[in-house]
Coordinates of C-alpha atoms (C1' of nucleotides) in Angstrom, one line a residue:
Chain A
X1 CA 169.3 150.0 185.8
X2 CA 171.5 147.3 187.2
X3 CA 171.8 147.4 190.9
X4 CA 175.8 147.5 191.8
X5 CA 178.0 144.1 192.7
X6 CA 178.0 144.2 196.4
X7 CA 182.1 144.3 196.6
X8 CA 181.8 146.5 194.4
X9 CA 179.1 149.3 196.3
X10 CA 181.8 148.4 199.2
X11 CA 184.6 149.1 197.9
X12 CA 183.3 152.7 196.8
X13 CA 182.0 153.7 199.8
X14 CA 185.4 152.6 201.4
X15 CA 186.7 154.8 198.4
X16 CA 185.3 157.7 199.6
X17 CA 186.1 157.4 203.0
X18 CA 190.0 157.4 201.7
X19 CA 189.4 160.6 199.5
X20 CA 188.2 162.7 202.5
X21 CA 190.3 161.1 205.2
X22 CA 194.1 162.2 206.1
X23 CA 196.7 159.5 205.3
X24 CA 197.2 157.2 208.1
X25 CA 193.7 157.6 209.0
X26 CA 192.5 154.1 210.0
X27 CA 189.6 152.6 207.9
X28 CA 186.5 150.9 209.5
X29 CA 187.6 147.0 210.6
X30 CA 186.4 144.2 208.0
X31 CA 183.9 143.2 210.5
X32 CA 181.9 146.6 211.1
X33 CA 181.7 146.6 207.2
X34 CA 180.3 142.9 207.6
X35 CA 177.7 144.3 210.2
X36 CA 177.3 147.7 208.1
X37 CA 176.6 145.8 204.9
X38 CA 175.4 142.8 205.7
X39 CA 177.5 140.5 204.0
X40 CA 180.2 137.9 204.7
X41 CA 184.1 138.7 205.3
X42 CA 185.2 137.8 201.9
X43 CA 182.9 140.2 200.3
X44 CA 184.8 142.8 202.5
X45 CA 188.0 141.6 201.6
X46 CA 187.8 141.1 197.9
X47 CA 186.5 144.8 198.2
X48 CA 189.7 146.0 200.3
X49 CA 191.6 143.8 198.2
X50 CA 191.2 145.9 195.2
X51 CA 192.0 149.1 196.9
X52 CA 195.2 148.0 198.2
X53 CA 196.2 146.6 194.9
X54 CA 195.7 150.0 193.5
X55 CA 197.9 151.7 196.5
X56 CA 194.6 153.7 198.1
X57 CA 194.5 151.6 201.3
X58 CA 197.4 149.9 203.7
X59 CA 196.8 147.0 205.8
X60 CA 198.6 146.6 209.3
X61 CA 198.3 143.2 210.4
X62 CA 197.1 143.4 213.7
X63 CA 196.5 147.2 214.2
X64 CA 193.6 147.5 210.8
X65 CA 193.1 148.8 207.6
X66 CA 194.8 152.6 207.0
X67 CA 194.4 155.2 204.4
X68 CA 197.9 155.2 202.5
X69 CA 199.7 158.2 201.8
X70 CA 199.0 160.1 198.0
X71 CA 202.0 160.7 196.2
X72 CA 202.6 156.7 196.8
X73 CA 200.0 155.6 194.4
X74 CA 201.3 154.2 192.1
X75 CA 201.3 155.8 188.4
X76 CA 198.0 153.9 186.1
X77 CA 197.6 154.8 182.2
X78 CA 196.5 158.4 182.0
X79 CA 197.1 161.7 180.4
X80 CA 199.2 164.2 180.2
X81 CA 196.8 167.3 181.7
X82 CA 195.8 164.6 184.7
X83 CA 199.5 163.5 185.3
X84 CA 201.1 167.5 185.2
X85 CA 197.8 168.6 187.1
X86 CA 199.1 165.9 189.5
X87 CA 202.3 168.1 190.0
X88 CA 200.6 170.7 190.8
X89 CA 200.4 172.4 187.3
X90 CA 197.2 174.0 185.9
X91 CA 197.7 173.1 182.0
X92 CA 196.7 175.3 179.5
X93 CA 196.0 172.9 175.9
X94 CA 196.6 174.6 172.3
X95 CA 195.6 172.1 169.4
X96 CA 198.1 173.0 166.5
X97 CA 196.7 170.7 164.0
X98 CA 194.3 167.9 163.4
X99 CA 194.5 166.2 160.1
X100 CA 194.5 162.5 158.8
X101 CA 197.1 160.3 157.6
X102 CA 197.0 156.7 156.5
X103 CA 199.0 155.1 158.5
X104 CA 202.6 153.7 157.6
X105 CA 204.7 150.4 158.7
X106 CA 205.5 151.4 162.6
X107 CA 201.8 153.1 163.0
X108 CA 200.0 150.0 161.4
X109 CA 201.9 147.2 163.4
X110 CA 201.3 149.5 166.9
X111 CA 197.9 149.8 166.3
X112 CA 197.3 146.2 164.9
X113 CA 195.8 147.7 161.6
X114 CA 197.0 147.3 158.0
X115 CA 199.3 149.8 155.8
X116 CA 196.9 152.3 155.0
X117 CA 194.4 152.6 158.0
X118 CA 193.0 155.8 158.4
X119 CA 194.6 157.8 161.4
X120 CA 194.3 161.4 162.9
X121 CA 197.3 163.2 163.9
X122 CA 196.4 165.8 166.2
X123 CA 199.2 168.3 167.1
X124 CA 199.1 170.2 170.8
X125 CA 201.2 172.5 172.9
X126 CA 201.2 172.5 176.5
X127 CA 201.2 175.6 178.8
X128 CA 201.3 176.9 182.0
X129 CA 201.4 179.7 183.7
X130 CA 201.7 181.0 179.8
X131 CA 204.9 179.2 179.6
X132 CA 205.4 176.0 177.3
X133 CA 205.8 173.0 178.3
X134 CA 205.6 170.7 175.7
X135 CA 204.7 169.5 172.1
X136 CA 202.5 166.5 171.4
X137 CA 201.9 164.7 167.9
X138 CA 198.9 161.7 169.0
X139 CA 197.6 159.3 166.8
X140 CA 194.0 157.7 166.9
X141 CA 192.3 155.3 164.5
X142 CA 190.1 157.7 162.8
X143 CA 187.1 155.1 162.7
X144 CA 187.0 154.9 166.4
X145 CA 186.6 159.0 167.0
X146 CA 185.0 160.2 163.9
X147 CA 184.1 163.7 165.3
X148 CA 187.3 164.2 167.0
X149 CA 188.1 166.8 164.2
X150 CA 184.9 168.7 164.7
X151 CA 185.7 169.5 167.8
X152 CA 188.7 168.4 169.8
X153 CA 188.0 168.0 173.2
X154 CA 190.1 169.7 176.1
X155 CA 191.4 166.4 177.7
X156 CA 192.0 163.2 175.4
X157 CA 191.9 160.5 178.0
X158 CA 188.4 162.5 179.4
X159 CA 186.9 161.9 175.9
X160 CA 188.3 158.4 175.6
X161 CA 186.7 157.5 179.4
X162 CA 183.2 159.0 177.7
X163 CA 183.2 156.7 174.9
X164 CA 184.8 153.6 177.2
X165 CA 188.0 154.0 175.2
X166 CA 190.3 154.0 178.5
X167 CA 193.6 152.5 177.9
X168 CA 194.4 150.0 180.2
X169 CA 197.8 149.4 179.3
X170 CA 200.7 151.5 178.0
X171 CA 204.0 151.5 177.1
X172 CA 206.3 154.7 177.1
X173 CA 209.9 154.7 175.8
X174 CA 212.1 157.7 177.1
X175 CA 214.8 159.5 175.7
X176 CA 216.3 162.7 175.4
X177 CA 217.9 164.6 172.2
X178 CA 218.2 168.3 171.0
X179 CA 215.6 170.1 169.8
X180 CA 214.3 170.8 166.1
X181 CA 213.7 173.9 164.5
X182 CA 210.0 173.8 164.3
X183 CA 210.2 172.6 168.0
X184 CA 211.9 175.2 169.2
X185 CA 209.9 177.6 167.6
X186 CA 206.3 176.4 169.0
X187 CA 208.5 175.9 172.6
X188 CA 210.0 179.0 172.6
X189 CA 213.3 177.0 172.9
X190 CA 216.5 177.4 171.0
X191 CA 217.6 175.3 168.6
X192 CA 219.7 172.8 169.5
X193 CA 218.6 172.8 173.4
X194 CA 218.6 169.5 175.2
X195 CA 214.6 167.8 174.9
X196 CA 212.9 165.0 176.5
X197 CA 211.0 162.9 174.3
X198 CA 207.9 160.3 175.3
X199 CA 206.9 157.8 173.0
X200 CA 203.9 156.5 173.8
X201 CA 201.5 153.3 173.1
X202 CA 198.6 153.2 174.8
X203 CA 196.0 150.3 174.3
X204 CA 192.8 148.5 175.5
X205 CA 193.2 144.7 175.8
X206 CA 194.3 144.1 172.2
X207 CA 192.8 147.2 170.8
X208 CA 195.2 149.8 169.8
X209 CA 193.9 153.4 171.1
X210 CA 196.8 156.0 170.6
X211 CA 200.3 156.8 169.6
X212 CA 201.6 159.8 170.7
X213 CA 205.2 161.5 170.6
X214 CA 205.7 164.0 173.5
X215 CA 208.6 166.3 173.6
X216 CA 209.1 168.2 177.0
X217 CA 211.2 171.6 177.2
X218 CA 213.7 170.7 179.4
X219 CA 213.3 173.2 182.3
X220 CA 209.7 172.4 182.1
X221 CA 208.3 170.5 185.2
X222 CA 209.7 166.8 184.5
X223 CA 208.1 163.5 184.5
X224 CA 207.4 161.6 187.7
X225 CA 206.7 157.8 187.6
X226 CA 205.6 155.9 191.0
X227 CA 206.6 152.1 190.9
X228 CA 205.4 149.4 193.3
X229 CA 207.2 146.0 193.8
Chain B
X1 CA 211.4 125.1 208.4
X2 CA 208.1 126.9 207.8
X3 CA 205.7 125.1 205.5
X4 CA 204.5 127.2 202.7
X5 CA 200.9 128.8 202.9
X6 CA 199.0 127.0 200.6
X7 CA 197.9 129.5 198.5
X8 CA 202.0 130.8 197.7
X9 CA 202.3 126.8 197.1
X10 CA 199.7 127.4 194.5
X11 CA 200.7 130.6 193.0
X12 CA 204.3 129.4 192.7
X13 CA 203.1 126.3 190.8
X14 CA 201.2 128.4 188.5
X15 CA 203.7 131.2 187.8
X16 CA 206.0 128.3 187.0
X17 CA 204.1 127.0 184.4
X18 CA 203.0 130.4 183.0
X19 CA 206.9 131.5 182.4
X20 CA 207.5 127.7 180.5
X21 CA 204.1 128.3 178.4
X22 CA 203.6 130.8 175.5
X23 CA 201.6 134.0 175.8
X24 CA 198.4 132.6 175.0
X25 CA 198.1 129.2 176.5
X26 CA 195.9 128.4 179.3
X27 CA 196.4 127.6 182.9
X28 CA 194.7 124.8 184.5
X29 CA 191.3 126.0 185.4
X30 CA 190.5 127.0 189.0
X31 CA 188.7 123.4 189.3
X32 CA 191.4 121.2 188.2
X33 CA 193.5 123.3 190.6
X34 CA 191.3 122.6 193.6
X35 CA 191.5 118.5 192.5
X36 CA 195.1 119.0 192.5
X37 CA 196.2 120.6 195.4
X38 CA 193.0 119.7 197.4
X39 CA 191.9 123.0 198.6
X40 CA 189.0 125.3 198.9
X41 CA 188.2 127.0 195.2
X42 CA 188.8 130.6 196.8
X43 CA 192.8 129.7 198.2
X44 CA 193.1 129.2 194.2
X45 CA 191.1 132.5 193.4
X46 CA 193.6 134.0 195.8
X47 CA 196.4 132.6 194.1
X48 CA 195.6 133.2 190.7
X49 CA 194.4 137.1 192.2
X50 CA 197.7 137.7 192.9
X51 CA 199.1 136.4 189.6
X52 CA 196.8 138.5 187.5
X53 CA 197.4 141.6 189.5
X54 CA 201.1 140.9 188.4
X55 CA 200.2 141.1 184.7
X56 CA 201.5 137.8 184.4
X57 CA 197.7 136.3 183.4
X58 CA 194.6 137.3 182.0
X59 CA 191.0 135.6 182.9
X60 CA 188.4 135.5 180.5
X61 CA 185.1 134.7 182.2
X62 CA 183.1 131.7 180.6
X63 CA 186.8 130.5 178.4
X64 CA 189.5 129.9 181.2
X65 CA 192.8 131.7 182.3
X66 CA 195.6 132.4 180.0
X67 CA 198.9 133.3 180.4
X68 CA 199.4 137.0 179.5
X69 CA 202.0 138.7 177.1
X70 CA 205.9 139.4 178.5
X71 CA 206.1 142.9 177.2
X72 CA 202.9 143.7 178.6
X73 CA 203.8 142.6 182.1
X74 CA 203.8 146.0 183.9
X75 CA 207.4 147.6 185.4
X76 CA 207.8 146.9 188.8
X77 CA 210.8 148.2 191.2
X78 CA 213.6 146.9 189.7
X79 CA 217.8 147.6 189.3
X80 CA 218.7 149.0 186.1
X81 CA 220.7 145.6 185.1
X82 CA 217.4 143.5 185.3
X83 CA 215.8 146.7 183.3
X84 CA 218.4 146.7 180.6
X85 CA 218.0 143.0 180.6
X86 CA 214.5 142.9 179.6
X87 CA 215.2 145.3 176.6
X88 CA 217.8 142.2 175.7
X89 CA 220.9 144.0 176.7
X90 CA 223.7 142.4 178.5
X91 CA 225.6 144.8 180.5
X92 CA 228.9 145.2 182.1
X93 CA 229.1 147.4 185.9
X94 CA 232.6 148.9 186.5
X95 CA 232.6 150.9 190.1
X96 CA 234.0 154.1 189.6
X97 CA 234.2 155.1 193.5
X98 CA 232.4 154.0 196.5
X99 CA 232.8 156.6 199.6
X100 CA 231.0 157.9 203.0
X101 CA 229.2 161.0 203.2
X102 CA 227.2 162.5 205.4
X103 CA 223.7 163.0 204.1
X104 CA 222.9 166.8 203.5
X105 CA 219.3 168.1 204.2
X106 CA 217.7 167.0 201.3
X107 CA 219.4 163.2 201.5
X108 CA 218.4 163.7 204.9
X109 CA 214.3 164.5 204.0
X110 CA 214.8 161.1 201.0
X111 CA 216.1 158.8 203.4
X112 CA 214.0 160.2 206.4
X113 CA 217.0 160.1 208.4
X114 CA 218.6 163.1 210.1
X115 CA 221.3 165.5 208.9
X116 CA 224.7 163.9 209.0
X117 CA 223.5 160.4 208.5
X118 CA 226.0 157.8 207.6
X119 CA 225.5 157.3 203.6
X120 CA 227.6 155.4 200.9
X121 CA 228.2 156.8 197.6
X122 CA 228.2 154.5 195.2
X123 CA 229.5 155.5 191.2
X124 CA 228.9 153.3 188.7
X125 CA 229.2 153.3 184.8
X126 CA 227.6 150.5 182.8
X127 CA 228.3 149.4 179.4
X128 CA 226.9 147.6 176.3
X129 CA 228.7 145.7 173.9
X130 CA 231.6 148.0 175.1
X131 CA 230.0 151.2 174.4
X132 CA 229.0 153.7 177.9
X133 CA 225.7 153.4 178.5
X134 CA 225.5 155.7 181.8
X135 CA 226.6 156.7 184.5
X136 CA 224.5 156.3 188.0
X137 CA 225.3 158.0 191.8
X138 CA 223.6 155.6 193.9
X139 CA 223.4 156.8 197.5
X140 CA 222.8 153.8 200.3
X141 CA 222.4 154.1 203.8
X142 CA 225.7 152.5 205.4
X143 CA 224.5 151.1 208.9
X144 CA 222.3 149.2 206.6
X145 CA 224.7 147.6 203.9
X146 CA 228.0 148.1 205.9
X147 CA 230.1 145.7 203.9
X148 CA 229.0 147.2 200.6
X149 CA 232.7 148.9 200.3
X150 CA 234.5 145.5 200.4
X151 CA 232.9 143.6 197.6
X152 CA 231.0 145.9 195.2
X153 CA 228.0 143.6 194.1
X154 CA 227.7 142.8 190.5
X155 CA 224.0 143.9 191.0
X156 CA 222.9 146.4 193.6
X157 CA 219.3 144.8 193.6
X158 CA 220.1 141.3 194.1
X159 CA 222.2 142.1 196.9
X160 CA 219.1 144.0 198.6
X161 CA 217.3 141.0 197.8
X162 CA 219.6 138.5 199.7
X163 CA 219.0 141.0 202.7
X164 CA 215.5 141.4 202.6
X165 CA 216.0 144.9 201.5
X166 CA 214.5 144.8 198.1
X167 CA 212.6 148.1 197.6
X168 CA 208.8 148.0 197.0
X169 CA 208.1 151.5 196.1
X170 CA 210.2 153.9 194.0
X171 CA 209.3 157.6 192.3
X172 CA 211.4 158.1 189.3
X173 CA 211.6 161.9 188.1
X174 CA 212.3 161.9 184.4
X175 CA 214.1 165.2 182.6
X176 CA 216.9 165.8 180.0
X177 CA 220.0 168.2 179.7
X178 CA 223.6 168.9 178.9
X179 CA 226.7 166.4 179.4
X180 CA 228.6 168.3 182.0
X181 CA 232.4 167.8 181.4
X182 CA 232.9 164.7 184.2
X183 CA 230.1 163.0 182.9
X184 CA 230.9 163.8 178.9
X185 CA 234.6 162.2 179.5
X186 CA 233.4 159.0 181.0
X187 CA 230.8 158.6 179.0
X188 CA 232.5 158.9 175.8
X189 CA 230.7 162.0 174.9
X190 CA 230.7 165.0 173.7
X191 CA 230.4 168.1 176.6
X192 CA 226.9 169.5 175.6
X193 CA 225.8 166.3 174.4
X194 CA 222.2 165.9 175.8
X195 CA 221.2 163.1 177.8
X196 CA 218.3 161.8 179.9
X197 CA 218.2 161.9 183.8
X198 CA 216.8 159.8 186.1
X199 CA 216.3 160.8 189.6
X200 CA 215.4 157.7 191.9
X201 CA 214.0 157.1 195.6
X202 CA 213.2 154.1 196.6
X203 CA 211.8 152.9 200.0
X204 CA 210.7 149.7 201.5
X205 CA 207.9 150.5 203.7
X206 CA 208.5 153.5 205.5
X207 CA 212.2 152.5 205.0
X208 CA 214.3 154.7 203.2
X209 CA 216.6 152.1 200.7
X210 CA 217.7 154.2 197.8
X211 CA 218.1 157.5 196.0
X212 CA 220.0 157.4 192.6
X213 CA 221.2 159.8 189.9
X214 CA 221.2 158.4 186.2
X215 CA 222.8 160.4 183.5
X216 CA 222.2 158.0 180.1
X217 CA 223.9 158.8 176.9
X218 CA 221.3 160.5 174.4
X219 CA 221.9 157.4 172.0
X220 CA 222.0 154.3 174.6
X221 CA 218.7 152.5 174.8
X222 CA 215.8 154.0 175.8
X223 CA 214.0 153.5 178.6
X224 CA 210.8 151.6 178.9
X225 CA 208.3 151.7 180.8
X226 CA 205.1 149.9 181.1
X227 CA 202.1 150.8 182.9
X228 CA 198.6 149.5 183.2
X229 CA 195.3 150.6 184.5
Chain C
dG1 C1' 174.9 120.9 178.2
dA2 C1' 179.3 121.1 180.1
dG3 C1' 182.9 123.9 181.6
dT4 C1' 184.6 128.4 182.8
dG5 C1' 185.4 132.4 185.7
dG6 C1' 182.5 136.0 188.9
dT7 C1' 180.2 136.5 193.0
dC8 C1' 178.8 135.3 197.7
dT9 C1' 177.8 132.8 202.2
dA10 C1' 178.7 131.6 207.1
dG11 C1' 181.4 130.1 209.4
dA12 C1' 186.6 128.6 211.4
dC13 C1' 191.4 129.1 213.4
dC14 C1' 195.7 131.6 213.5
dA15 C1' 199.4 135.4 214.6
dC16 C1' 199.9 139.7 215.9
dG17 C1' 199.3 144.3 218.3
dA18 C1' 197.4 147.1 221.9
dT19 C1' 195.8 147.4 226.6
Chain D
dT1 C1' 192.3 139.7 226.8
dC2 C1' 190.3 141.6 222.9
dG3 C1' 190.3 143.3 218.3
dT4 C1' 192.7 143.2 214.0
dG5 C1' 194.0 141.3 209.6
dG6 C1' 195.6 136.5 207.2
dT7 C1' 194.3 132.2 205.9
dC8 C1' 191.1 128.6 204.7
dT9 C1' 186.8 125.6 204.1
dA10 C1' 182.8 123.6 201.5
dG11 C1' 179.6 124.6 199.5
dA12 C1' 176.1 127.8 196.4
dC13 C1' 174.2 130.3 192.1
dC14 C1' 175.1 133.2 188.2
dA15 C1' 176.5 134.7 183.3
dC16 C1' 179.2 133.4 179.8
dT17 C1' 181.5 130.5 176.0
dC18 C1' 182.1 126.6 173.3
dT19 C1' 180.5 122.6 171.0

DNA sequence: GAGTGGTCTAGACCACGAT
DNA sequence: TCGTGGTCTAGACCACTCT
């Protein structure tokens, strides 16, 4: 077993700190973690440094090192039950269908495959509080989760962390339109009632991990997106 | 005149050769950068740090550093004009209205201001190729921009940016509804038409800067956002 | 083997904020 | 005045890739 970087054992228990303190609370200087850790500055830093880039920690020249407030992290690759659960929302997940298709011209090119690759399409609605919420259709190269069918797991991006599948980068393209009639049936919409629809790519360097078309009732909790700048 | 801190001297260089280079091509390496600018190897790290942080490199340990794709730069805080932009669309602002108001409670609680605050109101429609894209509200605190009324900007972000008021947070809130009848007749739509809504705060610091209303026309261009992480 | 980025040391001086 | 973060030095050794 591989002992942890230094910066890295810092930066966790720094982490941790942040989880349990109260926004604004102020971290320990750089130099008691020098003293605490026994290492030079820069280890510290390069430690901190990575927790301010992800919006955990603020740094007040001067004054030291705070924790920053929640709800201005900003929003990283994850999924739908983590980001609603975010909200507040306790998300109930119905699998509709899971089946496989080869995939065509737009699925090939987004996931860097040829005409033809083997794909699962796996189908879910969203609930809470026995409400819907919305209607998912993701895509995944079938090679790369071979028992996904056997027994889909409760939270995608969960399974995709277990087998280092992460996505690390993702691109989502929103719009709105009126709903189907097989959406409104599975949403318990009517036909014809304004939708907003999520198109998202989601890969891992240059390995393509899913596709997946979201469509959200309109009255259902809506989608919030924290940008830095 | 302020000298430049070596290390922005450094990251400027490099970010200026990365945007004239093609996705792909390495950078100097961090060697040939200490040679160059005669500095310590970690001023460079700390350049190049902030440059891959930015999405615009990628480091591969043991090959070199290599600038990274355009589209998979992550969204940062920007205007709708520079957004539009980067999905290749040219678009025209026409100013609707530009008014006082006082800010209501829940203005108020955005701007962290109190009740009655001083606010502009700021309509806007934009247009591609001549056709409505959407419509935006854009409420501005006026103690802070009080000239804005004179000479509407041609872009609202650029102007914060020439005042050191460029935002460096934002939550967007995403949902979709009906075209009320206001917003159907400028839009060239039809009432009941759906469209996508974007609700905006943005903040510099603990400095309130922006809150904005975006009704876009079901069947303007999407929008995209990319995230990472 | 030569070159690359990843990690780390043990200092230094500065500007700034609080007291 | 003292503690804080911001910047910077001049090295070091490692794992990795490429040839």
């Amino acid at each position: 077993m591989g002992r942890a970087l230094k910066h890295v054992e810092i930066r966790e228990y720094v982490r941790g700190l942040a989880l349990e303190s109260a926004p604004g609370v102020a971290t320990p200087s750089e130099r008691d973690l020098v003293d605490r850790f026994g290492v030079a500055r820069m280890t510290v830093r390069q430690a901190l440094d990575a927790l301010v880039a992800e919006g955990v920690l603020e740094r007040h020249p001067g004054r030291g090192t705070f924790v920053a407030d929640r709800d201005r992290v900003p929003t990283a690759v994850t999924g739908l039950s983590q980001e609603l659960a975010r909200c507040g929302l306790v998300v109930e997940t119905r699998t509709i269908a899971v089946r496989r298709l080869a995939a065509g011209p737009a699925l090939a090119a987004a996931f860097g495959v040829e005409v033809g690759h083997q794909l699962w399409l796996w189908q879910r609605l969203r609930l809470a509080e026995g409400r819907a919420i919305c209607l998912s259709e993701t895509h995944l190269p079938a090679a790369m989760l071979p028992d996904l069918v056997e027994q889909p797991p409760p939270s995608l991006y969960a399974a995709l962390e277990a087998r280092d599948l992460r996505p690390t980068w993702a691109e989502d393209t929103l719009s709105a339109r009126t709903a189907t009639e097989a959406e409104a049936a599975l949403l318990e919409a009517a036909v014809g009632e304004p939708v907003l629809c999520r198109h998202r790519r989601a890969t891992r360097g240059q390995l393509g991990i899913e596709v997946t078309d979201t469509v959200f009732r309109a009255d259902a909790q809506p989608l919030q997106i924290t940008l830095r700048g």
